[in-house]
XYZ file of N, CA and C in Angstrom:
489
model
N -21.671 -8.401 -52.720
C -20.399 -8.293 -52.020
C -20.488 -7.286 -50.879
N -21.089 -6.538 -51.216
C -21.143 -5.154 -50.204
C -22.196 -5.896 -48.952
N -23.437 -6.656 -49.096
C -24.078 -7.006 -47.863
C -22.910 -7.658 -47.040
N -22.303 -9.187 -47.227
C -21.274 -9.465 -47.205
C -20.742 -8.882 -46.073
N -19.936 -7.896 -46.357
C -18.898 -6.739 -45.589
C -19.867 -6.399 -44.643
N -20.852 -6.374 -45.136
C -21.765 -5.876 -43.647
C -22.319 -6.437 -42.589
N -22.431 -7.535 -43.447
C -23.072 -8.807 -42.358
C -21.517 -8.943 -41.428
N -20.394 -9.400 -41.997
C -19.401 -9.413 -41.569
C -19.089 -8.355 -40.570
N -18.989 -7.106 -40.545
C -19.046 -6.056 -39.641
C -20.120 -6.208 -38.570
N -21.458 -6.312 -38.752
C -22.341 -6.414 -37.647
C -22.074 -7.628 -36.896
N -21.833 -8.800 -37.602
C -20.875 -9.745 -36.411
C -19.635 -9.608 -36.026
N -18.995 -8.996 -36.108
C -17.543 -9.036 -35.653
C -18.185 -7.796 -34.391
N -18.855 -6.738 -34.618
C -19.513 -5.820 -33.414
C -20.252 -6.324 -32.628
N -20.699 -7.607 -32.868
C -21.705 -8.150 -31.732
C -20.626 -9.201 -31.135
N -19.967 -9.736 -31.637
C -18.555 -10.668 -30.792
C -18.143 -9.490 -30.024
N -17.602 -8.913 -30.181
C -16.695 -7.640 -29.042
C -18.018 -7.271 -28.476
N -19.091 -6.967 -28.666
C -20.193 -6.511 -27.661
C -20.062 -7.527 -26.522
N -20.412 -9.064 -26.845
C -20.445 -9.557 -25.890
C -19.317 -10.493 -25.427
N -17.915 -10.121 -25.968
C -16.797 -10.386 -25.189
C -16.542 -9.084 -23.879
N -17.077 -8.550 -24.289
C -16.941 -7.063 -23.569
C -17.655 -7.174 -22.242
N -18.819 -7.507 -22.284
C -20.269 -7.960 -21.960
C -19.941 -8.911 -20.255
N -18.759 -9.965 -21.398
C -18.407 -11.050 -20.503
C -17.491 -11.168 -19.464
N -16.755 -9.801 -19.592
C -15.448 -9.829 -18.849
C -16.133 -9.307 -17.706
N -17.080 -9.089 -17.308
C -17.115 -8.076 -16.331
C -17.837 -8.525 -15.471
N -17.771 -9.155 -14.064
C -18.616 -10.126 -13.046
C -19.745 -9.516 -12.758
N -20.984 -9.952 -12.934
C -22.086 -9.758 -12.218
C -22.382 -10.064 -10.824
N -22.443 -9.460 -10.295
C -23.482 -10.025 -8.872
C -24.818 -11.217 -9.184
N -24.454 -11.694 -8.253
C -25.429 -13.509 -8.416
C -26.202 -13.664 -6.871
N -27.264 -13.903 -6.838
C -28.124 -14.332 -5.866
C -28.004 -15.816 -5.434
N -27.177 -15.914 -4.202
C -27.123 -17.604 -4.108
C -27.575 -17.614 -2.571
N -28.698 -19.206 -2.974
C -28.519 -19.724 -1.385
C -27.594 -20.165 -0.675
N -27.935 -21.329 0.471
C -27.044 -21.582 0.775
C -26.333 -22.512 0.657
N -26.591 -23.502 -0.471
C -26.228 -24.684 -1.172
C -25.200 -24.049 -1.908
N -25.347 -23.151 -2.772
C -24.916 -22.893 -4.001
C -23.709 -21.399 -3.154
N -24.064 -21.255 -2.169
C -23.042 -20.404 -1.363
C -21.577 -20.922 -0.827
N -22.254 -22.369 -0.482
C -21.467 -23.062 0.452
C -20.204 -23.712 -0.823
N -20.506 -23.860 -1.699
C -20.077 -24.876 -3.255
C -19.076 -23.330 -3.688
N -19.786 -22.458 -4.116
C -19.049 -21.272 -4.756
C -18.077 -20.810 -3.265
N -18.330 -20.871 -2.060
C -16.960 -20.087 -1.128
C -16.130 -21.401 -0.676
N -16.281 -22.721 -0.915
C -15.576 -23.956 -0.137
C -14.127 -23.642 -0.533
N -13.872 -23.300 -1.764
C -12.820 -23.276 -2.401
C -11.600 -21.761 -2.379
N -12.633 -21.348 -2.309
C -12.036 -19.515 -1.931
C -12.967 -18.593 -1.068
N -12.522 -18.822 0.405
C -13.323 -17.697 1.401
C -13.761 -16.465 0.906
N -14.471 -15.488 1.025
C -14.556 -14.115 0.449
C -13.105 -13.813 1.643
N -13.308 -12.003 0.472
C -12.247 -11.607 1.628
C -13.303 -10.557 2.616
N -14.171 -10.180 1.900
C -15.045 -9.865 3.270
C -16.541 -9.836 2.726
N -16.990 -9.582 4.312
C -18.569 -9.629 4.407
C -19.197 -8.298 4.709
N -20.057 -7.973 3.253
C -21.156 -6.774 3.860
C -22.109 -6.628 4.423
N -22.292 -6.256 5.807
C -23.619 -5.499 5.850
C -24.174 -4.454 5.460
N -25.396 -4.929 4.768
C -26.550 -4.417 4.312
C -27.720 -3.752 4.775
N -27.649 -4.661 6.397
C -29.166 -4.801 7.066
C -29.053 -3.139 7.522
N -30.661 -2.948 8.587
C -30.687 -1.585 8.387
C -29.973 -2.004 9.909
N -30.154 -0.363 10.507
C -28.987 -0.470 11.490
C -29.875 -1.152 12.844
N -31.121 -1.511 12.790
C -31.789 -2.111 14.442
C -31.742 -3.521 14.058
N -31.475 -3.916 12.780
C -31.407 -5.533 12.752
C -29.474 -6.164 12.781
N -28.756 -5.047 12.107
C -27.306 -4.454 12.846
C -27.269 -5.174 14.279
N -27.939 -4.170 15.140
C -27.557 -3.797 16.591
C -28.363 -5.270 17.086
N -29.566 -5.569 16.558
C -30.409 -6.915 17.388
C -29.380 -8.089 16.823
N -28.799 -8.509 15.359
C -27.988 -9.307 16.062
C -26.601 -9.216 14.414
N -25.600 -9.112 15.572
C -24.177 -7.582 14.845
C -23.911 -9.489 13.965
N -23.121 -9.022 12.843
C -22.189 -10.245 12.572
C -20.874 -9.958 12.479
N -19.999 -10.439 12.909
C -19.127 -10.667 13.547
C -17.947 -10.400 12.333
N -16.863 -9.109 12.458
C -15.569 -9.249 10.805
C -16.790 -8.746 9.752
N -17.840 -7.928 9.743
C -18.529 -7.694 9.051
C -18.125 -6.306 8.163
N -18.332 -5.713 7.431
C -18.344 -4.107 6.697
C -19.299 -3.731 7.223
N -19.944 -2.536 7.650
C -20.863 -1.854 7.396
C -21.409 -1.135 6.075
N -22.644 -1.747 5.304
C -22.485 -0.834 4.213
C -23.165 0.734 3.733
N -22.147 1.393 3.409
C -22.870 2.733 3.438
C -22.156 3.352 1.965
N -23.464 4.085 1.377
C -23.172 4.553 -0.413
C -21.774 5.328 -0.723
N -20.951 4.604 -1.254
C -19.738 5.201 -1.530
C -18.355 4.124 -0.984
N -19.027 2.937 -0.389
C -18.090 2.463 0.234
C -16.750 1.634 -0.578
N -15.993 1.919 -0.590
C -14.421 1.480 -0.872
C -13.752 0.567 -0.095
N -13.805 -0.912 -1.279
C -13.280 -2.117 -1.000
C -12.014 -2.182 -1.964
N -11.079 -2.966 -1.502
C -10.099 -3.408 -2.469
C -10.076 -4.941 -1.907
N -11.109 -5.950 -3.063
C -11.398 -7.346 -3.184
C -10.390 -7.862 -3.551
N -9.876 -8.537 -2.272
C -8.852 -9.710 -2.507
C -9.322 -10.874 -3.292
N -10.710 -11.531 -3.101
C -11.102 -12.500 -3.190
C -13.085 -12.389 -3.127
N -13.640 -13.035 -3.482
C -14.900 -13.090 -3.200
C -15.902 -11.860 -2.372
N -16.859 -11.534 -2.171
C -17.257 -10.700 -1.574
C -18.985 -10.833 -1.272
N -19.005 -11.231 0.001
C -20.527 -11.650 0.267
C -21.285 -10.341 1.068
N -22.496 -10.449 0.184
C -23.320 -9.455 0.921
C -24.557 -9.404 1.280
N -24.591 -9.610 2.782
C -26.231 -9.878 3.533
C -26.519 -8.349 3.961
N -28.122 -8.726 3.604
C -28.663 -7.570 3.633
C -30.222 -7.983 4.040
N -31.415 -7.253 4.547
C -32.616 -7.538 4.760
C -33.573 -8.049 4.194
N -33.243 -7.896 3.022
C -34.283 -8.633 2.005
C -33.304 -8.918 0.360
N -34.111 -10.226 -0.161
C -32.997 -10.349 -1.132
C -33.270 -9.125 -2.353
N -33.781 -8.296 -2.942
C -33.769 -7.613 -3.756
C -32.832 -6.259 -3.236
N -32.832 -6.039 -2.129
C -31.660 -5.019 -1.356
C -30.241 -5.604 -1.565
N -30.051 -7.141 -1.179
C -28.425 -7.743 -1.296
C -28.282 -7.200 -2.459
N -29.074 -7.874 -3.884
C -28.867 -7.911 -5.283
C -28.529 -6.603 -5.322
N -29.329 -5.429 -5.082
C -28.870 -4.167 -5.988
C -27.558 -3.694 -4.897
N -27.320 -4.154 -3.597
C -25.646 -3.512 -3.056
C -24.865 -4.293 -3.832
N -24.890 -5.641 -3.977
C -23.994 -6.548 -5.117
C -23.793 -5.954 -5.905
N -24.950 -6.058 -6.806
C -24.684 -5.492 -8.397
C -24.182 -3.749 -7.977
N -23.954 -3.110 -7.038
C -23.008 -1.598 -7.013
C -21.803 -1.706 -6.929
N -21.568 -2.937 -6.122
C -20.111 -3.343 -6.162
C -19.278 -4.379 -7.024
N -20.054 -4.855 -7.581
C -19.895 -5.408 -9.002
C -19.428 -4.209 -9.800
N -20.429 -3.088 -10.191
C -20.109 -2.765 -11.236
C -18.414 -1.724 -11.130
N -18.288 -1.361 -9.756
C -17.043 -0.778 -9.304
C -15.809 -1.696 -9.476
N -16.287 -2.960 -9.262
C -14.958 -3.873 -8.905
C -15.615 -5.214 -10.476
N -15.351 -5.110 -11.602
C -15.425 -5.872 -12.442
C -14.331 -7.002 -12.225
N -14.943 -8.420 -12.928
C -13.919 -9.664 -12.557
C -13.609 -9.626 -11.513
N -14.587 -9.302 -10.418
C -14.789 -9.922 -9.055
C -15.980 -10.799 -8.946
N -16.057 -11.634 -7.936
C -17.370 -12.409 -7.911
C -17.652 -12.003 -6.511
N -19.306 -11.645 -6.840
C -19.789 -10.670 -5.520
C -21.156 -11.568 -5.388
N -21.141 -12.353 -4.098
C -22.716 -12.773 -4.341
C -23.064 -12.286 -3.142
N -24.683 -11.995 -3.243
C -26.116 -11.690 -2.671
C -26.276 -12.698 -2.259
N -26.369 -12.992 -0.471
C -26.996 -13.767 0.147
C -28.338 -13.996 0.092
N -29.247 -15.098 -0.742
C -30.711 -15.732 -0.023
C -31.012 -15.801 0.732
N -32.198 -14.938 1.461
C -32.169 -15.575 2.827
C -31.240 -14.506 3.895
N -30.907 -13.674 3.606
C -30.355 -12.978 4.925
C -29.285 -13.428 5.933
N -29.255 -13.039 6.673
C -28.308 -13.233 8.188
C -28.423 -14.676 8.326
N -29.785 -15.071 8.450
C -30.153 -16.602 9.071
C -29.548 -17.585 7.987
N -29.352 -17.216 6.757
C -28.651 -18.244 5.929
C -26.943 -17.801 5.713
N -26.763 -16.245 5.823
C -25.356 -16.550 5.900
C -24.821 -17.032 6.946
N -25.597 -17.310 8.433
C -24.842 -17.870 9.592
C -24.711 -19.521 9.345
N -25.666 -19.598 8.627
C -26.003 -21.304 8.446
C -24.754 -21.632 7.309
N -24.500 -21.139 6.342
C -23.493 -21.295 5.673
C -21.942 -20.759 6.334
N -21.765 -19.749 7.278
C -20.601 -19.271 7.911
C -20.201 -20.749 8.640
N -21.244 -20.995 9.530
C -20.909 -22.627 10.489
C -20.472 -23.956 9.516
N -21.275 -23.928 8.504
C -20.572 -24.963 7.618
C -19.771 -24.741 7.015
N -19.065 -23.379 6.822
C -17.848 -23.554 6.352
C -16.463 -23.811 7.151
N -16.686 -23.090 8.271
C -15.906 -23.071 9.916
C -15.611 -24.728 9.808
N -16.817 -25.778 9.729
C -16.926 -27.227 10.275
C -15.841 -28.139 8.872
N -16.345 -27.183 7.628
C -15.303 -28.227 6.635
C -13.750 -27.749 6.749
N -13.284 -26.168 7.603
C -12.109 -25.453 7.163
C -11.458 -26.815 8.300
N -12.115 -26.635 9.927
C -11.619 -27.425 11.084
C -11.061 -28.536 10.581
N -12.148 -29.662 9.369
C -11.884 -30.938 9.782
C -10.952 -31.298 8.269
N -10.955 -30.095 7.718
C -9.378 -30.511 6.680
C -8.376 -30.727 7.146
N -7.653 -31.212 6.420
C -6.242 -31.837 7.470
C -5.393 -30.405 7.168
N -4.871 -30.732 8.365
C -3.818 -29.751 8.666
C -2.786 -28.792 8.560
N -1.304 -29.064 8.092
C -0.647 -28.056 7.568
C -0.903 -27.330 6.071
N -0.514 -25.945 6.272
C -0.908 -25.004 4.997
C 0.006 -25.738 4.104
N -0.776 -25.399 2.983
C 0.111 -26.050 2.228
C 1.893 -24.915 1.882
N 2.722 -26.113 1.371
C 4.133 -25.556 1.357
C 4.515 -25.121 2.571
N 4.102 -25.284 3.835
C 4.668 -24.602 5.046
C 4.154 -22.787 5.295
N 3.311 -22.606 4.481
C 2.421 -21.478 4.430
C 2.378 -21.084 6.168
N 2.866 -20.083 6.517
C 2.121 -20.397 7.664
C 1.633 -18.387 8.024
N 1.341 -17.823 6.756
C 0.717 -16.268 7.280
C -0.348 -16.299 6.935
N -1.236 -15.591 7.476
C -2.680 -15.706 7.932
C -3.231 -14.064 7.898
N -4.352 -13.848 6.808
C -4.308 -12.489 6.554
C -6.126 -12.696 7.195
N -5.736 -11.282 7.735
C -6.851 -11.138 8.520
C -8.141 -10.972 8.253
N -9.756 -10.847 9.205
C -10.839 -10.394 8.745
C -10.650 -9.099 7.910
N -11.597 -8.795 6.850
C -11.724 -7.488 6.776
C -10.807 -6.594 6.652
N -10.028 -6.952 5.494
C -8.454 -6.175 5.023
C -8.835 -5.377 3.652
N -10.048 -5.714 3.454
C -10.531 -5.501 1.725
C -10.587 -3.956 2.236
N -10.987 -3.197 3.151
C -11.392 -1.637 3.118
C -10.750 -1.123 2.819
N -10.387 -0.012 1.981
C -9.068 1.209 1.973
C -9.781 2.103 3.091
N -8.672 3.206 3.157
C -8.765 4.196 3.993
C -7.968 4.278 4.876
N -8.412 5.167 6.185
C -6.934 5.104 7.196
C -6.515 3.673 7.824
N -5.361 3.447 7.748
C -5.292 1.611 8.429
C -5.097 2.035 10.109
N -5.388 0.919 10.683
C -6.123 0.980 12.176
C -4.767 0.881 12.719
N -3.682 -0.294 12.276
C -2.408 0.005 13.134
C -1.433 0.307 12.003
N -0.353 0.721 12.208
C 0.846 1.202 11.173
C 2.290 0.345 11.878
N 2.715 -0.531 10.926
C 3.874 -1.164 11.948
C 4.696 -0.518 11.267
N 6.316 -0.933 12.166
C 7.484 0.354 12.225
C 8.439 -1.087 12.135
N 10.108 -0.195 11.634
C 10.517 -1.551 11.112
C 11.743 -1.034 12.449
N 11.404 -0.365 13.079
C 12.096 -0.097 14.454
C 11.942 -1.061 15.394
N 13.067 -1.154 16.468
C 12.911 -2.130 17.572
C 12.608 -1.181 18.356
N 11.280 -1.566 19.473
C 11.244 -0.521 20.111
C 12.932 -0.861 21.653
N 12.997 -0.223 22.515
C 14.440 -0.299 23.600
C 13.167 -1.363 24.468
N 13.904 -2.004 24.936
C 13.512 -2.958 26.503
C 13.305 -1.962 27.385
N 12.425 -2.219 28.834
C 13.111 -1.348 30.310
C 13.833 -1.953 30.738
């Protein structure tokens, strides 16, 4: 009777180990097949750079983060991160993974040259969906809103006077 209770206890501790285990999103290494399939449905809300700063400056991407140790996102949605080589994406992923759990953070394959190749095919399927937002939706939240910190403009619920 007493093993029993124990066997019983060491499984009921390994269920909560890996319910525990499970709640919490990993960072995932995807190409650009498996990039294009996982963002068709939900855009990230932003894009990190990774690269060092002369592959930055030789060629910038465009609504990008800069990433630097300590950096503070608040993930609306998805969160892609190109970087110079894929074992560099994986370990900035998996840092912001482990900050932002039950987010999905993937590591670009392939670098710049495959997130541009996947950025254009997503641009080409958003264009040729048909048209109105759905329900008459019609607000539109911008690049690169995920950062905290100081916000760039502050609106006022003042009218400003005419001349």
């Amino acid at each position: 009777m007493i093993n029993v209770k124990f066997y019983l206890r060491c499984l009921l501790l390994a269920l909560l180990a890996l319910a525990a285990t499970a709640s919490y999103a990993e960072a995932s290494l995807r190409d650009e097949v498996d990039l294009m399939e996982a963002l068709k449905k939900q855009p990230p809300c932003c894009v990190i750079d990774a690269r060092s700063d002369a592959n930055q400056a030789k060629f910038p991407l465009a609504d990008a983060l800069k990433y630097r140790p300590g950096l503070r996102i608040v993930p609306t949605a998805s969160v892609v991160v190109v970087a110079d080589d894929n074992p560099t994406a994986l370990n900035v992923a998996n840092a912001l993974a482990k900050q932002h759990p039950g987010k999905n953070i993937y590591a670009v394959r392939g670098g710049v040259t495959a997130w541009e190749f996947v950025r254009k095919a997503l641009d080409k399927v958003t264009a040729s969906s048909s048209g109105a937002p759905p329900a008459g939706v019609s607000f539109v939240i911008p690049h690169n809103t995920c950062e905290t910190g100081t916000p760039l403009q502050v609106l006022s619920g003042s009218t400003k006077a005419k001349p």
